[in-house]
Coordinates of C-alpha atoms and ligand atoms in Angstrom, one line a residue:
M982 CA 14.2 -11.1 -24.0
K983 CA 11.1 -11.1 -26.3
Q984 CA 8.3 -9.1 -24.8
T985 CA 5.4 -9.0 -27.3
V986 CA 2.7 -10.2 -24.9
Q987 CA -1.0 -9.7 -25.4
P988 CA -3.7 -9.8 -22.7
N989 CA -5.8 -13.0 -22.7
I990 CA -9.0 -11.7 -21.2
P991 CA -11.4 -10.1 -23.7
A992 CA -12.6 -7.6 -21.0
T993 CA -8.9 -6.4 -20.6
K994 CA -8.7 -5.9 -24.3
A995 CA -11.9 -4.1 -24.4
F996 CA -10.8 -1.7 -21.5
L997 CA -7.5 -1.0 -23.2
K998 CA -9.3 -0.1 -26.5
I999 CA -10.3 3.2 -24.9
K1000 CA -7.0 5.0 -25.2
E1001 CA -8.0 8.2 -23.3
R1002 CA -9.3 7.8 -19.9
Q1003 CA -11.4 10.3 -17.9
L1004 CA -12.0 11.4 -14.3
L1005 CA -14.9 10.0 -12.3
I1006 CA -16.9 12.7 -10.7
D1007 CA -20.6 12.3 -9.6
N1008 CA -20.7 8.8 -11.2
Q1009 CA -20.0 10.5 -14.5
W1010 CA -16.8 10.1 -16.6
I1011 CA -15.7 13.6 -17.5
N1012 CA -12.7 15.2 -19.2
G1013 CA -10.2 17.2 -17.2
S1014 CA -10.1 21.0 -17.2
T1015 CA -7.0 20.9 -19.4
E1016 CA -6.0 18.7 -22.3
E1017 CA -2.9 17.6 -20.6
M1018 CA -2.7 13.8 -20.4
I1019 CA -0.2 11.3 -18.9
D1020 CA 1.0 8.2 -20.6
S1021 CA 0.4 5.1 -18.8
I1022 CA 3.1 2.7 -19.7
D1023 CA 3.6 -1.1 -19.6
P1024 CA 6.9 -1.2 -17.7
A1025 CA 7.8 -4.5 -19.2
T1026 CA 7.7 -3.1 -22.8
E1027 CA 7.8 0.7 -22.4
Q1028 CA 4.8 0.8 -24.7
V1029 CA 1.8 3.2 -23.9
L1030 CA -1.2 1.4 -22.7
A1031 CA -3.5 4.4 -22.3
R1032 CA -3.5 8.0 -21.5
I1033 CA -4.9 9.4 -18.2
V1034 CA -6.0 12.9 -17.3
S1035 CA -3.4 15.1 -15.5
A1036 CA -6.0 16.6 -13.1
Q1037 CA -5.5 20.3 -12.1
P1038 CA -6.5 22.1 -8.9
E1039 CA -9.8 23.1 -10.6
D1040 CA -10.7 19.3 -11.2
V1041 CA -9.8 18.6 -7.5
D1042 CA -12.2 21.4 -6.5
H1043 CA -14.9 19.9 -8.6
A1044 CA -14.4 16.4 -7.1
V1045 CA -14.1 17.7 -3.5
S1046 CA -17.4 19.7 -3.8
S1047 CA -19.1 16.7 -5.3
S1048 CA -17.9 14.6 -2.3
R1049 CA -19.0 17.2 0.1
L1050 CA -22.5 17.3 -1.3
A1051 CA -22.8 13.5 -1.3
L1052 CA -21.8 13.6 2.4
T1053 CA -24.4 16.0 3.4
Q1054 CA -27.4 15.5 0.9
G1055 CA -29.1 12.7 -1.0
A1056 CA -29.0 9.0 -0.2
W1057 CA -25.6 8.5 1.4
P1058 CA -25.9 10.4 4.7
V1059 CA -29.3 8.8 5.6
M1060 CA -28.5 5.3 4.3
A1061 CA -28.9 2.5 6.9
P1062 CA -25.6 0.8 7.9
S1063 CA -26.9 -2.5 6.5
E1064 CA -27.4 -0.9 3.1
R1065 CA -23.8 0.5 3.2
S1066 CA -22.7 -2.9 4.1
R1067 CA -24.7 -4.4 1.2
L1068 CA -23.1 -2.1 -1.3
L1069 CA -19.6 -2.9 0.0
W1070 CA -20.4 -6.6 -0.3
K1071 CA -21.7 -6.1 -3.8
L1072 CA -18.5 -4.3 -4.8
A1073 CA -16.5 -7.1 -3.4
D1074 CA -18.6 -9.6 -5.6
L1075 CA -18.0 -7.5 -8.7
I1076 CA -14.2 -7.4 -8.1
E1077 CA -14.3 -11.1 -7.7
E1078 CA -16.3 -11.6 -10.9
N1079 CA -13.8 -9.5 -12.8
I1080 CA -10.7 -10.8 -11.0
D1081 CA -9.0 -12.1 -14.1
E1082 CA -9.4 -8.8 -16.0
L1083 CA -8.2 -6.8 -13.0
A1084 CA -5.2 -9.0 -12.4
E1085 CA -4.2 -8.6 -16.1
L1086 CA -4.7 -4.9 -16.0
E1087 CA -2.5 -4.6 -12.8
T1088 CA 0.2 -6.7 -14.4
L1089 CA 0.2 -4.7 -17.6
D1090 CA 0.1 -1.2 -15.8
Q1091 CA 2.5 -2.1 -12.8
G1092 CA 4.6 -5.0 -14.1
K1093 CA 4.0 -7.6 -11.4
P1094 CA 3.8 -11.2 -12.4
L1095 CA 0.2 -12.3 -13.0
Y1096 CA 0.0 -14.7 -10.1
V1097 CA 0.7 -11.9 -7.6
G1098 CA -2.4 -10.0 -8.7
R1099 CA -4.6 -13.0 -9.5
W1100 CA -3.9 -15.0 -6.2
A1101 CA -2.7 -12.4 -3.7
E1102 CA -3.5 -8.8 -4.3
I1103 CA -6.9 -8.8 -6.0
P1104 CA -8.4 -11.4 -3.6
G1105 CA -6.9 -9.3 -0.9
A1106 CA -8.9 -6.3 -2.3
V1107 CA -12.1 -8.4 -2.3
E1108 CA -11.4 -9.4 1.4
Q1109 CA -11.0 -5.7 2.4
F1110 CA -14.5 -4.9 1.1
R1111 CA -16.0 -8.0 2.7
Y1112 CA -14.3 -7.4 6.1
F1113 CA -15.4 -3.8 6.3
A1114 CA -18.9 -4.7 4.9
G1115 CA -19.2 -6.5 8.2
A1116 CA -17.8 -3.6 10.1
A1117 CA -20.4 -1.1 8.8
T1118 CA -23.1 -2.3 11.1
K1119 CA -21.0 -2.5 14.2
I1120 CA -20.0 1.1 14.7
E1121 CA -20.9 1.8 18.2
G1122 CA -20.5 4.5 20.9
S1123 CA -20.7 3.9 24.5
T1124 CA -22.8 5.1 27.5
I1125 CA -20.5 6.6 30.1
P1126 CA -21.1 6.8 33.9
T1127 CA -20.1 10.3 35.1
S1128 CA -19.1 11.7 38.5
I1129 CA -20.4 15.2 37.9
N1130 CA -21.5 16.6 41.2
Y1131 CA -23.1 19.8 40.2
Q1132 CA -26.1 18.7 38.2
P1133 CA -29.5 20.5 39.1
E1134 CA -31.2 19.1 42.2
G1135 CA -33.2 16.0 41.5
K1136 CA -31.8 15.6 38.0
K1137 CA -29.5 13.0 36.5
I1138 CA -26.9 13.0 33.9
F1139 CA -27.1 10.8 30.8
A1140 CA -23.8 10.7 28.7
Y1141 CA -22.9 8.8 25.7
T1142 CA -20.6 9.0 22.7
R1143 CA -21.5 8.7 19.0
K1144 CA -19.1 7.7 16.2
E1145 CA -19.6 9.8 13.2
P1146 CA -18.0 9.8 9.8
I1147 CA -15.0 12.1 9.7
G1148 CA -16.2 13.6 6.5
V1149 CA -14.6 14.0 3.1
V1150 CA -11.5 11.8 2.8
A1151 CA -8.7 12.3 0.3
A1152 CA -7.1 8.9 -0.4
I1153 CA -3.7 9.1 -2.0
V1154 CA -2.2 5.8 -3.1
P1155 CA 1.2 4.6 -4.4
W1156 CA 2.0 2.4 -7.4
N1157 CA 3.4 -0.8 -5.9
S1158 CA 0.2 -2.6 -5.2
P1159 CA -2.4 -0.2 -6.6
L1160 CA -5.8 -2.1 -6.2
V1161 CA -5.3 -3.7 -2.8
L1162 CA -3.9 -0.5 -1.3
T1163 CA -6.9 1.4 -2.7
A1164 CA -9.3 -1.1 -1.2
M1165 CA -7.4 -0.7 2.2
K1166 CA -8.5 3.0 2.2
L1167 CA -11.9 2.8 0.5
A1168 CA -13.4 -0.1 2.3
P1169 CA -13.1 1.3 5.9
A1170 CA -13.9 4.9 4.7
L1171 CA -17.1 3.8 3.1
A1172 CA -18.0 1.5 6.0
A1173 CA -17.7 4.5 8.3
G1174 CA -20.0 6.5 6.0
C1175 CA -17.4 9.0 4.6
T1176 CA -17.1 10.1 1.1
V1177 CA -13.8 9.7 -0.8
V1178 CA -11.8 11.5 -3.4
L1179 CA -9.3 8.9 -4.6
K1180 CA -6.0 9.7 -6.3
P1181 CA -4.1 6.7 -7.6
A1182 CA -0.4 7.0 -8.6
E1183 CA 0.2 8.5 -11.9
D1184 CA 2.0 5.3 -13.1
T1185 CA -0.7 2.9 -12.1
S1186 CA -4.2 4.3 -12.3
L1187 CA -5.8 1.9 -14.5
T1188 CA -7.3 -0.6 -12.1
A1189 CA -8.5 2.3 -10.0
L1190 CA -10.4 3.6 -13.0
R1191 CA -11.8 0.1 -13.7
L1192 CA -12.8 0.0 -10.0
G1193 CA -14.7 3.3 -10.6
E1194 CA -16.8 1.5 -13.2
L1195 CA -17.6 -1.3 -10.7
I1196 CA -18.4 1.3 -8.0
I1197 CA -21.1 2.7 -10.3
E1198 CA -22.3 -0.8 -11.2
A1199 CA -22.6 -1.7 -7.5
G1200 CA -24.9 1.3 -7.0
F1201 CA -23.0 3.7 -4.8
P1202 CA -24.7 7.2 -4.9
P1203 CA -23.0 9.8 -7.0
G1204 CA -20.1 11.6 -5.4
V1205 CA -19.5 9.0 -2.7
V1206 CA -16.3 8.0 -4.5
N1207 CA -14.7 10.4 -7.0
I1208 CA -11.5 9.5 -8.9
I1209 CA -8.9 12.0 -9.8
T1210 CA -5.9 11.0 -11.8
G1211 CA -2.7 13.0 -12.1
Y1212 CA 0.6 14.0 -10.8
G1213 CA 1.3 14.0 -7.1
A1214 CA 2.8 17.6 -7.1
I1215 CA -0.2 18.9 -8.8
A1216 CA -3.4 16.8 -8.2
G1217 CA -2.1 15.1 -5.0
K1218 CA -0.9 18.4 -3.5
A1219 CA -4.2 20.2 -4.4
L1220 CA -6.0 17.4 -2.6
A1221 CA -3.9 17.2 0.4
S1222 CA -4.0 21.0 1.0
H1223 CA -7.7 21.5 0.0
M1224 CA -9.6 23.5 2.6
D1225 CA -12.8 21.3 2.3
V1226 CA -11.1 17.9 2.8
D1227 CA -11.5 16.6 6.4
K1228 CA -8.9 13.9 6.3
V1229 CA -6.0 12.8 4.1
I1230 CA -5.1 9.2 4.1
F1231 CA -1.7 8.5 2.3
T1232 CA 0.4 5.5 1.5
G1233 CA 3.7 6.3 -0.1
S1234 CA 7.3 7.3 0.5
T1235 CA 8.5 8.9 3.7
E1236 CA 9.6 11.9 1.8
T1237 CA 6.2 12.5 0.3
G1238 CA 4.6 11.8 3.7
R1239 CA 6.4 14.9 5.0
S1240 CA 5.0 17.0 2.1
I1241 CA 1.5 15.7 2.9
L1242 CA 2.0 16.9 6.5
D1243 CA 2.9 20.4 5.2
S1244 CA -0.1 20.4 2.9
A1245 CA -2.5 19.3 5.6
K1246 CA -1.6 22.3 7.7
S1247 CA -3.8 24.3 5.5
N1248 CA -7.0 23.5 7.4
L1249 CA -5.5 21.2 10.1
K1250 CA -7.1 18.2 8.4
K1251 CA -6.5 14.9 10.1
V1252 CA -3.7 12.8 8.7
S1253 CA -2.8 9.1 8.4
I1254 CA 0.4 8.2 6.7
E1255 CA 1.7 4.7 5.8
L1256 CA 5.3 5.2 4.7
G1257 CA 8.5 3.3 3.8
G1258 CA 10.4 0.6 5.5
K1259 CA 13.7 -1.2 5.7
S1260 CA 12.5 -4.4 7.3
P1261 CA 15.0 -6.9 8.9
V1262 CA 14.7 -10.7 8.3
I1263 CA 16.4 -12.4 11.1
L1264 CA 17.7 -16.0 10.7
M1265 CA 18.7 -17.6 14.1
D1266 CA 21.1 -20.5 14.1
D1267 CA 18.3 -22.9 15.0
A1268 CA 16.0 -21.7 12.0
N1269 CA 14.6 -24.4 9.7
L1270 CA 16.7 -23.4 6.7
D1271 CA 14.5 -25.3 4.4
L1272 CA 11.7 -22.7 5.0
A1273 CA 13.8 -19.8 6.1
I1274 CA 16.1 -19.6 3.0
P1275 CA 13.3 -19.5 0.4
G1276 CA 11.3 -17.4 2.9
A1277 CA 14.1 -14.7 3.1
A1278 CA 14.5 -14.8 -0.7
N1279 CA 10.7 -14.3 -1.2
A1280 CA 10.6 -11.5 1.4
I1281 CA 12.8 -9.4 -0.8
F1282 CA 12.2 -10.6 -4.4
F1283 CA 8.4 -10.8 -4.2
N1284 CA 7.0 -7.9 -6.5
G1285 CA 10.6 -7.0 -7.3
G1286 CA 11.2 -5.7 -3.8
Q1287 CA 8.5 -3.0 -4.4
V1288 CA 6.8 -3.8 -1.2
C1289 CA 6.8 -1.5 1.8
V1290 CA 7.5 -4.5 4.1
A1291 CA 10.1 -6.0 1.8
G1292 CA 12.7 -8.0 3.9
S1293 CA 15.6 -5.9 2.5
R1294 CA 18.0 -6.4 5.5
L1295 CA 19.1 -10.1 6.1
Y1296 CA 20.7 -10.8 9.4
A1297 CA 22.0 -14.4 9.6
H1298 CA 23.7 -16.0 12.7
S1299 CA 27.4 -16.4 11.9
K1300 CA 27.1 -20.2 12.2
I1301 CA 24.8 -20.3 9.1
Y1302 CA 25.7 -17.0 7.4
D1303 CA 27.8 -18.3 4.5
Q1304 CA 25.3 -21.1 3.7
V1305 CA 22.3 -18.7 3.9
V1306 CA 24.0 -16.0 1.6
E1307 CA 25.1 -18.6 -0.9
K1308 CA 21.6 -20.3 -1.2
V1309 CA 19.6 -17.1 -1.2
A1310 CA 22.0 -15.9 -4.1
D1311 CA 21.4 -19.2 -5.9
I1312 CA 17.6 -18.5 -5.7
A1313 CA 18.2 -15.0 -7.0
K1314 CA 20.3 -16.2 -9.9
G1315 CA 17.7 -18.8 -10.9
M1316 CA 14.8 -16.3 -11.0
K1317 CA 13.1 -16.0 -14.4
L1318 CA 12.6 -12.3 -15.3
G1319 CA 10.1 -11.3 -17.9
H1320 CA 6.7 -9.8 -18.8
G1321 CA 4.3 -10.5 -15.9
L1322 CA 1.7 -12.0 -18.3
L1323 CA 4.2 -14.9 -19.2
P1324 CA 3.4 -17.9 -17.0
S1325 CA 7.1 -18.5 -16.5
T1326 CA 7.8 -15.1 -15.0
Q1327 CA 8.9 -15.0 -11.4
M1328 CA 9.9 -11.4 -11.3
G1329 CA 8.7 -8.5 -13.5
P1330 CA 10.2 -5.1 -14.1
L1331 CA 10.4 -2.1 -11.8
V1332 CA 7.6 0.4 -12.3
N1333 CA 9.5 3.0 -14.2
K1334 CA 12.8 4.4 -15.5
R1335 CA 13.3 6.6 -12.5
Q1336 CA 12.9 3.7 -10.1
V1337 CA 15.3 1.5 -12.1
E1338 CA 17.9 4.4 -12.1
Q1339 CA 17.5 4.9 -8.3
V1340 CA 18.0 1.2 -7.6
N1341 CA 21.0 1.1 -9.8
N1342 CA 22.6 4.1 -7.9
F1343 CA 21.9 2.4 -4.6
I1344 CA 23.9 -0.7 -5.8
L1345 CA 26.8 1.3 -7.1
T1346 CA 27.1 3.2 -3.9
A1347 CA 26.8 0.1 -1.9
E1348 CA 29.8 -1.4 -3.8
A1349 CA 31.7 1.9 -3.4
E1350 CA 31.2 1.7 0.3
G1351 CA 32.6 -1.8 0.6
G1352 CA 29.7 -4.2 0.1
S1353 CA 30.4 -7.4 -1.9
L1354 CA 28.1 -8.0 -4.9
V1355 CA 27.3 -11.8 -4.6
T1356 CA 24.9 -11.8 -7.5
G1357 CA 22.9 -9.4 -9.8
G1358 CA 23.4 -5.7 -9.8
K1359 CA 22.7 -5.0 -13.5
R1360 CA 19.9 -3.5 -15.5
L1361 CA 18.9 -5.9 -18.3
D1362 CA 19.9 -4.8 -21.8
C1363 CA 16.3 -4.9 -23.3
P1364 CA 13.2 -2.8 -23.4
G1365 CA 11.5 -2.6 -20.0
F1366 CA 12.7 -1.6 -16.6
F1367 CA 14.3 -4.9 -15.5
I1368 CA 16.9 -5.1 -12.9
E1369 CA 18.5 -8.4 -11.7
P1370 CA 17.7 -9.7 -8.3
T1371 CA 20.7 -8.7 -6.2
V1372 CA 22.4 -9.9 -3.2
I1373 CA 25.1 -7.8 -1.4
A1374 CA 27.1 -9.4 1.4
N1375 CA 29.6 -7.9 4.0
A1376 CA 27.2 -4.9 4.7
R1377 CA 27.7 -2.6 7.6
Q1378 CA 25.1 -0.6 9.4
D1379 CA 26.6 2.8 8.3
M1380 CA 26.2 1.9 4.6
Q1381 CA 23.5 3.9 2.6
I1382 CA 22.0 0.7 1.4
V1383 CA 21.4 -0.6 5.0
R1384 CA 19.9 2.7 6.1
E1385 CA 17.8 3.8 3.2
E1386 CA 14.8 2.2 1.5
V1387 CA 15.7 0.9 -2.0
F1388 CA 12.3 -0.3 -3.1
G1389 CA 13.8 -2.8 -5.5
P1390 CA 15.1 -6.4 -5.5
V1391 CA 18.2 -5.7 -3.4
L1392 CA 19.1 -7.6 -0.3
V1393 CA 21.9 -6.7 2.0
C1394 CA 23.3 -9.3 4.4
Q1395 CA 25.1 -9.1 7.7
K1396 CA 26.1 -11.7 10.3
F1397 CA 25.5 -11.6 14.1
D1398 CA 26.5 -13.7 17.1
D1399 CA 23.8 -13.4 19.6
I1400 CA 20.2 -12.3 20.2
E1401 CA 21.2 -9.0 21.9
E1402 CA 23.5 -8.0 18.9
V1403 CA 20.9 -8.8 16.3
T1404 CA 18.1 -7.0 18.2
E1405 CA 20.2 -3.8 18.3
L1406 CA 21.1 -4.1 14.6
A1407 CA 17.5 -4.7 13.7
N1408 CA 16.3 -1.7 15.8
D1409 CA 19.1 0.6 14.5
S1410 CA 16.9 2.1 11.8
K1411 CA 14.9 5.2 11.3
F1412 CA 12.1 2.9 9.9
G1413 CA 9.9 0.6 12.0
L1414 CA 7.5 -1.1 9.6
A1415 CA 8.0 -4.8 9.9
A1416 CA 10.4 -7.6 10.8
S1417 CA 10.6 -11.4 10.6
V1418 CA 12.3 -13.8 12.9
W1419 CA 13.0 -17.4 11.8
T1420 CA 13.7 -19.8 14.7
E1421 CA 12.5 -23.1 16.1
S1422 CA 12.6 -21.8 19.6
L1423 CA 9.2 -20.4 20.9
S1424 CA 10.9 -18.5 23.6
T1425 CA 13.4 -16.7 21.2
A1426 CA 10.6 -16.0 18.8
H1427 CA 8.4 -14.3 21.3
R1428 CA 11.3 -12.6 23.1
M1429 CA 12.3 -11.0 19.8
A1430 CA 8.7 -10.1 18.9
D1431 CA 8.8 -8.2 22.3
D1432 CA 12.1 -6.5 21.6
I1433 CA 11.8 -5.5 18.0
H1434 CA 10.4 -2.0 17.4
T1435 CA 8.3 -2.5 14.3
G1436 CA 4.5 -2.3 13.6
T1437 CA 4.5 -6.1 12.7
V1438 CA 6.7 -9.0 13.7
W1439 CA 6.3 -12.1 11.7
I1440 CA 7.6 -15.5 13.1
N1441 CA 8.7 -18.1 10.6
C1442 CA 7.0 -16.2 7.7
H1443 CA 7.1 -12.7 6.1
S1444 CA 4.6 -10.5 4.3
M1445 CA 1.4 -12.3 5.7
F1446 CA -1.4 -9.9 5.2
D1447 CA -5.1 -10.2 6.0
A1448 CA -7.9 -7.7 6.1
S1449 CA -8.2 -8.5 9.8
L1450 CA -4.5 -7.9 10.7
P1451 CA -3.4 -4.3 11.4
I1452 CA -0.5 -3.1 9.3
G1453 CA 1.3 0.1 9.8
G1454 CA 4.7 1.5 11.0
I1455 CA 6.2 3.2 13.9
K1456 CA 9.2 5.7 13.8
Q1457 CA 9.4 7.2 10.3
S1458 CA 7.3 4.4 8.8
G1459 CA 4.1 6.2 9.5
W1460 CA 1.2 7.2 11.6
G1461 CA -1.8 4.8 12.0
Q1462 CA -2.7 1.4 10.6
D1463 CA -4.5 -0.1 7.8
C1464 CA -6.7 -3.3 8.1
G1465 CA -8.4 -4.6 11.2
M1466 CA -11.0 -2.8 13.3
Q1467 CA -8.5 -0.1 14.3
A1468 CA -8.4 1.1 10.7
L1469 CA -12.1 2.0 10.9
S1470 CA -11.4 4.5 13.7
K1471 CA -9.2 6.5 11.3
Y1472 CA -12.5 7.5 9.5
L1473 CA -14.6 8.2 12.6
E1474 CA -14.9 11.0 15.0
V1475 CA -16.2 10.7 18.5
K1476 CA -18.9 13.0 19.6
T1477 CA -19.7 13.3 23.3
V1478 CA -23.4 13.9 24.3
C1479 CA -24.0 14.9 27.9
A1480 CA -27.7 15.5 28.9
V1481 CA -29.3 16.5 32.1
I1482 CA -32.5 14.5 32.4
Ligands
NAD1380 P1 5.2 8.4 -3.5 O1 5.3 8.9 -2.2 O2 6.2 8.9 -4.6 O3 3.7 8.5 -4.2 C1 2.6 8.1 -3.5 C2 1.4 8.9 -4.0 O4 1.5 10.2 -3.6 C3 1.2 8.9 -5.5 O5 -0.2 8.9 -5.8 C4 1.8 10.3 -5.9 O6 1.2 10.8 -7.0 C5 1.3 11.1 -4.7 N1 2.2 12.3 -4.4 C6 3.4 12.5 -4.7 N2 3.9 13.7 -4.3 C7 2.8 14.3 -3.6 C8 2.6 15.5 -3.0 N3 3.6 16.4 -2.8 N4 1.4 15.7 -2.4 C9 0.4 14.8 -2.5 N5 0.5 13.6 -3.2 C10 1.7 13.4 -3.7 O7 5.3 6.8 -3.3 P2 5.5 5.7 -4.4 O8 6.9 5.8 -4.9 O9 4.3 5.8 -5.3 O10 5.3 4.4 -3.6 C11 6.4 3.8 -2.9 C12 6.5 4.2 -1.4 O11 5.3 3.8 -0.8 C13 7.6 3.3 -0.8 O12 8.3 4.3 0.1 C14 6.9 2.4 0.0 O13 7.5 1.9 1.2 C15 5.6 3.1 0.4 N6 4.5 2.2 0.8 C16 4.1 2.1 2.1 C17 3.2 1.2 2.5 C18 2.8 1.1 4.0 O14 1.7 0.5 4.3 N7 3.5 1.6 4.9 C19 2.5 0.4 1.6 C20 3.0 0.4 0.2 C21 3.9 1.4 -0.2

């Protein structure tokens, strides 16, 4: 597979001309405290795109104290909500103006096909900033009638609540959908009046750094957003355990989520964690298969399965099971793999070598445990971290591949006979992020939406996101939700004021 692909957008080429990137602190681009850098690699070619700073605990200290100062002094703490709103809207406009460049950068850095960034994720980031620009002016407390019976003679009680920014937020983001996941954290945090130290994933920091340039251009005061690049175990850990961070907001694996909880114990900072999933896709026997079969294939193969809500467990009714498996496998076989910048590409590479090896091991174990490989299963023999879209039939609930998150293009298929059985199978997971049900029966759809224990249930669709729709997991898929007005509450504290008047 020929992979010599160049960006088309002059701004992308200009951005990539700077080979050594810096940290953003106080609206200034500065070097890290050590000379240690990390290669940022195009996963489709394994070529180095740029080098990012491996931030150390001293850099994290610097960023956190800048964010603390911005929270308490200067323009930000006294800024009118309408002005915060204007800045957020301005940032949305700037992202939109630079959408082609940002989409190209995301493809080069992460590997995803260009259409994913250009038409779904970067517009999704724009919408996050617009949605929460509207929210900034609607942060309200309430007046509360009390029943206190011991107030001084002749006096009354006047009680109310205020919603105040939670403080300095550490936002730690994964590599699968870097810019839109960053926007999901930054937009509500800034709308709430917090300041943020952002740490993107070490594999995919480039769009966050470009966003930093747009944040300065939009006019955010210094220190309101600082950006620290680096390894999770060094920079991420220093941030999550920092004594002057008030809240850590994290999206990533369940395993790292546990480390974040350990780190956050240091000063009992508040924590929100959006973690992994193993989402069931359920095809009832009355499903419209013309929609459900491509829908099931897209649920797992979109972004190479590197999606927290990827529909990685397919449950098809026994009457349609053989047909569904065969046709989903046909779609998988026909998928064009390649560099994300090539217009023909339907699936790009996985993000790095470690990921491709992990996915490969999952497939080998699934076969050893009795799964039947219907299609795929191999790493492509070329540069880049490509693995074939894979379908495994005859899966059982006790198999590793059914129980663990693979985070790659691997679908496991099982059959069922009735609604009770499939509900039990779908719920038999430590994860509880999302599910989809495909049926023409309104009653079956809503009955299952009621019975399935996940944060989201989609009906006749999968992976439908919007800035207004809360997304988050139950069980070991996390605490709290991104998107929607609930997300704002993660960045606010409630203060009660009770006065004798
Ligand atoms: P990861 O957990 O390896 O890393 C996520 C981020 O945490 C990175 O920035 C990393 O540098 C940092 N990190 C790693 N170790 C750390 C530590 N000890 N302390 C502090 N920070 C640390 O996750 P990933 O592999 O980048 O992303 C894939 C995972 O993200 C999958 O499990 C996926 O399901 C999950 N995810 C969840 C959602 C959701 O909304 N629930 C959305 C997208 C991705």
